[in-house]
Amino acid sequence: MKLICKLFLAAVLAHASVAWCADEDGPWIADENGCKVANPVPQPDETIRWTGPCKDGFADGEGVLTFFASGAPHSRYEGMLKRGWAEGQGRLELPDGSRYEGEWRRSMENGMGRRDWADGSSYDGQWKDGKPHGSGQFRLPDGRMLMGTWSDGIFEGDQDTPGQEDEQPFDPNRT
């Protein structure tokens, strides 16, 4: 159980550190037509393809953004971009099999959304700045669920899934 807790927290924090959080003057990447999108973690030999509209040199509107590493598809975002930033509703698929679908603001998970990891765990609830924040539920790969309040990616408590009273309480923050 401790390993699952550590993996969940590591995944959330790792994702938050690369969660498309470029600042206004941060790095940008342009597609073959010169349409730019925010790119906070530039990689060697990285390219993009944007299928949506371009306005004033920035991806702007509904479309699909695909990142390529050495010519091979790497990650894919489908949804709204505004001046090169993911804004509004969108879906991100990552090469490790994880995905996020929900609300975005300045290319970070913000608002309501769901993140699914390849191991079968998931978080469904409120997000802020790329981290669980507010009410939500975290499902472990074995099906157990934790419901409650999160603050800046840290579980603050509330309740375990009903019917689990006989088990040791699950604390995702315990190391």
C-alpha positions as a Markdown table, in Angstrom:
| # | Residue | x | y | z |
|---|---|---|---|---|
| 1 | Met | 0.0 | 0.0 | 0.0 |
| 2 | Lys | 2.8 | 2.4 | 0.8 |
| 3 | Leu | 4.3 | 1.8 | -2.7 |
| 4 | Ile | 0.9 | 2.7 | -4.3 |
| 5 | Cys | 0.7 | 5.9 | -2.2 |
| 6 | Lys | 4.3 | 6.9 | -3.2 |
| 7 | Leu | 3.6 | 6.1 | -6.9 |
| 8 | Phe | 0.4 | 8.1 | -6.9 |
| 9 | Leu | 2.0 | 11.1 | -5.3 |
| 10 | Ala | 5.1 | 10.8 | -7.5 |
| 11 | Ala | 2.9 | 10.6 | -10.6 |
| 12 | Val | 0.9 | 13.7 | -9.6 |
| 13 | Leu | 4.0 | 15.7 | -8.7 |
| 14 | Ala | 5.9 | 14.6 | -11.8 |
| 15 | His | 3.0 | 15.4 | -14.0 |
| 16 | Ala | 2.6 | 18.8 | -12.3 |
| 17 | Ser | 6.2 | 19.6 | -12.9 |
| 18 | Val | 5.8 | 19.1 | -16.7 |
| 19 | Ala | 2.1 | 19.9 | -17.0 |
| 20 | Trp | 2.5 | 22.4 | -19.8 |
| 21 | Cys | 3.0 | 25.3 | -17.4 |
| 22 | Ala | 5.1 | 27.6 | -19.5 |
| 23 | Asp | 5.0 | 31.2 | -18.4 |
| 24 | Glu | 4.1 | 34.0 | -20.8 |
| 25 | Asp | 7.7 | 34.4 | -22.1 |
| 26 | Gly | 8.4 | 30.7 | -21.7 |
| 27 | Pro | 9.5 | 28.4 | -24.5 |
| 28 | Trp | 7.3 | 28.0 | -27.6 |
| 29 | Ile | 7.3 | 25.5 | -30.4 |
| 30 | Ala | 6.0 | 26.1 | -33.9 |
| 31 | Asp | 4.5 | 23.6 | -36.4 |
| 32 | Glu | 5.6 | 23.5 | -40.0 |
| 33 | Asn | 3.2 | 26.4 | -40.8 |
| 34 | Gly | 4.7 | 28.6 | -38.0 |
| 35 | Cys | 1.8 | 28.2 | -35.7 |
| 36 | Lys | 3.1 | 28.4 | -32.1 |
| 37 | Val | 2.1 | 26.6 | -28.9 |
| 38 | Ala | 3.4 | 26.7 | -25.3 |
| 39 | Asn | 6.2 | 24.1 | -24.8 |
| 40 | Pro | 7.5 | 24.2 | -21.2 |
| 41 | Val | 9.7 | 21.1 | -21.5 |
| 42 | Pro | 11.5 | 21.3 | -24.8 |
| 43 | Gln | 13.0 | 18.0 | -26.0 |
| 44 | Pro | 15.8 | 17.4 | -28.5 |
| 45 | Asp | 14.5 | 16.6 | -32.0 |
| 46 | Glu | 10.9 | 17.5 | -30.9 |
| 47 | Thr | 8.3 | 18.7 | -33.4 |
| 48 | Ile | 4.5 | 19.3 | -33.4 |
| 49 | Arg | 1.5 | 19.1 | -35.6 |
| 50 | Trp | -1.5 | 21.3 | -35.0 |
| 51 | Thr | -4.7 | 20.6 | -37.0 |
| 52 | Gly | -6.7 | 23.6 | -35.8 |
| 53 | Pro | -6.8 | 27.3 | -36.7 |
| 54 | Cys | -3.9 | 29.6 | -36.3 |
| 55 | Lys | -4.5 | 33.3 | -35.3 |
| 56 | Asp | -1.8 | 35.9 | -35.1 |
| 57 | Gly | 0.8 | 33.2 | -35.2 |
| 58 | Phe | -0.6 | 31.1 | -32.3 |
| 59 | Ala | -2.7 | 27.9 | -32.2 |
| 60 | Asp | -6.2 | 29.3 | -31.5 |
| 61 | Gly | -9.4 | 27.2 | -31.5 |
| 62 | Glu | -10.5 | 23.6 | -31.6 |
| 63 | Gly | -8.0 | 21.0 | -32.9 |
| 64 | Val | -5.5 | 18.2 | -32.3 |
| 65 | Leu | -2.0 | 18.9 | -31.1 |
| 66 | Thr | 0.5 | 16.1 | -31.5 |
| 67 | Phe | 4.0 | 16.2 | -30.1 |
| 68 | Phe | 6.6 | 14.0 | -31.9 |
| 69 | Ala | 10.0 | 12.9 | -30.5 |
| 70 | Ser | 12.5 | 12.0 | -33.3 |
| 71 | Gly | 9.6 | 11.8 | -35.7 |
| 72 | Ala | 7.5 | 9.3 | -33.7 |
| 73 | Pro | 4.2 | 10.5 | -32.1 |
| 74 | His | 4.8 | 11.1 | -28.4 |
| 75 | Ser | 1.7 | 12.8 | -26.7 |
| 76 | Arg | -1.6 | 14.1 | -28.0 |
| 77 | Tyr | -3.9 | 16.8 | -26.9 |
| 78 | Glu | -7.4 | 17.2 | -28.4 |
| 79 | Gly | -9.4 | 20.3 | -27.5 |
| 80 | Met | -9.3 | 24.1 | -27.3 |
| 81 | Leu | -6.2 | 26.2 | -27.5 |
| 82 | Lys | -6.2 | 30.0 | -27.0 |
| 83 | Arg | -3.1 | 31.9 | -28.1 |
| 84 | Gly | -1.1 | 28.7 | -27.9 |
| 85 | Trp | -2.3 | 27.6 | -24.5 |
| 86 | Ala | -4.7 | 24.7 | -23.7 |
| 87 | Glu | -7.9 | 26.5 | -22.5 |
| 88 | Gly | -11.4 | 25.1 | -21.7 |
| 89 | Gln | -12.2 | 21.4 | -22.4 |
| 90 | Gly | -9.5 | 19.0 | -23.7 |
| 91 | Arg | -8.0 | 15.6 | -23.5 |
| 92 | Leu | -4.3 | 14.8 | -23.1 |
| 93 | Glu | -2.9 | 11.3 | -23.8 |
| 94 | Leu | 0.7 | 10.6 | -22.7 |
| 95 | Pro | 3.0 | 7.8 | -23.9 |
| 96 | Asp | 2.9 | 5.9 | -20.6 |
| 97 | Gly | -0.8 | 5.2 | -21.2 |
| 98 | Ser | -2.1 | 7.8 | -18.8 |
| 99 | Arg | -4.6 | 10.4 | -19.9 |
| 100 | Tyr | -6.5 | 13.4 | -18.6 |
| 101 | Glu | -9.8 | 14.7 | -19.8 |
| 102 | Gly | -11.4 | 17.8 | -18.4 |
| 103 | Glu | -10.9 | 21.5 | -18.0 |
| 104 | Trp | -7.7 | 23.4 | -18.8 |
| 105 | Arg | -6.4 | 26.9 | -18.0 |
| 106 | Arg | -3.0 | 28.1 | -19.3 |
| 107 | Ser | -2.2 | 24.5 | -20.3 |
| 108 | Met | -2.7 | 23.1 | -16.8 |
| 109 | Glu | -5.5 | 21.0 | -15.4 |
| 110 | Asn | -7.9 | 23.4 | -13.8 |
| 111 | Gly | -11.5 | 22.8 | -12.9 |
| 112 | Met | -13.2 | 19.4 | -13.2 |
| 113 | Gly | -11.4 | 16.6 | -14.8 |
| 114 | Arg | -10.4 | 12.9 | -14.7 |
| 115 | Arg | -6.9 | 11.5 | -14.8 |
| 116 | Asp | -6.4 | 7.7 | -15.5 |
| 117 | Trp | -3.1 | 6.0 | -15.1 |
| 118 | Ala | -1.9 | 2.9 | -16.9 |
| 119 | Asp | -1.9 | 0.9 | -13.7 |
| 120 | Gly | -5.7 | 1.3 | -13.4 |
| 121 | Ser | -5.7 | 4.0 | -10.8 |
| 122 | Ser | -7.6 | 7.2 | -11.4 |
| 123 | Tyr | -8.5 | 10.6 | -9.9 |
| 124 | Asp | -11.8 | 12.2 | -10.7 |
| 125 | Gly | -12.6 | 15.6 | -9.3 |
| 126 | Gln | -11.4 | 19.2 | -9.0 |
| 127 | Trp | -8.0 | 20.3 | -10.2 |
| 128 | Lys | -5.9 | 23.5 | -9.7 |
| 129 | Asp | -2.6 | 24.2 | -11.4 |
| 130 | Gly | -2.1 | 20.7 | -12.6 |
| 131 | Lys | -2.8 | 19.0 | -9.2 |
| 132 | Pro | -5.9 | 17.5 | -7.4 |
| 133 | His | -7.4 | 20.4 | -5.4 |
| 134 | Gly | -10.9 | 20.4 | -3.9 |
| 135 | Ser | -13.4 | 17.5 | -3.8 |
| 136 | Gly | -12.5 | 14.3 | -5.6 |
| 137 | Gln | -12.1 | 10.6 | -5.5 |
| 138 | Phe | -9.0 | 8.5 | -6.1 |
| 139 | Arg | -9.5 | 4.9 | -7.2 |
| 140 | Leu | -6.7 | 2.4 | -6.5 |
| 141 | Pro | -5.9 | -0.3 | -9.1 |
| 142 | Asp | -7.5 | -2.9 | -6.7 |
| 143 | Gly | -10.8 | -1.0 | -6.8 |
| 144 | Arg | -10.7 | 0.6 | -3.4 |
| 145 | Met | -11.7 | 4.3 | -3.5 |
| 146 | Leu | -10.8 | 7.3 | -1.4 |
| 147 | Met | -13.2 | 10.2 | -1.5 |
| 148 | Gly | -12.6 | 13.6 | 0.1 |
| 149 | Thr | -10.8 | 16.8 | -0.1 |
| 150 | Trp | -7.4 | 17.5 | -1.7 |
| 151 | Ser | -5.2 | 20.6 | -1.3 |
| 152 | Asp | -2.4 | 21.3 | -3.8 |
| 153 | Gly | -2.1 | 17.5 | -4.6 |
| 154 | Ile | -2.3 | 16.4 | -1.0 |
| 155 | Phe | -5.2 | 14.4 | 0.4 |
| 156 | Glu | -6.7 | 16.1 | 3.5 |
| 157 | Gly | -9.2 | 13.4 | 4.4 |
| 158 | Asp | -12.9 | 13.0 | 4.7 |
| 159 | Gln | -14.0 | 9.4 | 4.0 |
| 160 | Asp | -12.9 | 6.1 | 2.6 |
| 161 | Thr | -15.2 | 4.1 | 0.3 |
| 162 | Pro | -18.3 | 2.9 | 2.3 |
| 163 | Gly | -17.9 | -0.7 | 3.4 |
| 164 | Gln | -14.2 | -0.5 | 4.1 |
| 165 | Glu | -14.5 | 0.1 | 7.8 |
| 166 | Asp | -12.7 | -3.1 | 8.8 |
| 167 | Glu | -9.6 | -2.3 | 6.8 |
| 168 | Gln | -6.7 | -0.1 | 7.8 |
| 169 | Pro | -7.4 | 3.4 | 6.7 |
| 170 | Phe | -5.7 | 4.3 | 3.4 |
| 171 | Asp | -3.5 | 7.4 | 3.6 |
| 172 | Pro | -2.0 | 8.4 | 0.3 |
| 173 | Asn | 0.2 | 11.0 | 2.0 |
| 174 | Arg | 1.9 | 8.4 | 4.3 |
| 175 | Thr | 5.5 | 7.5 | 3.3 |
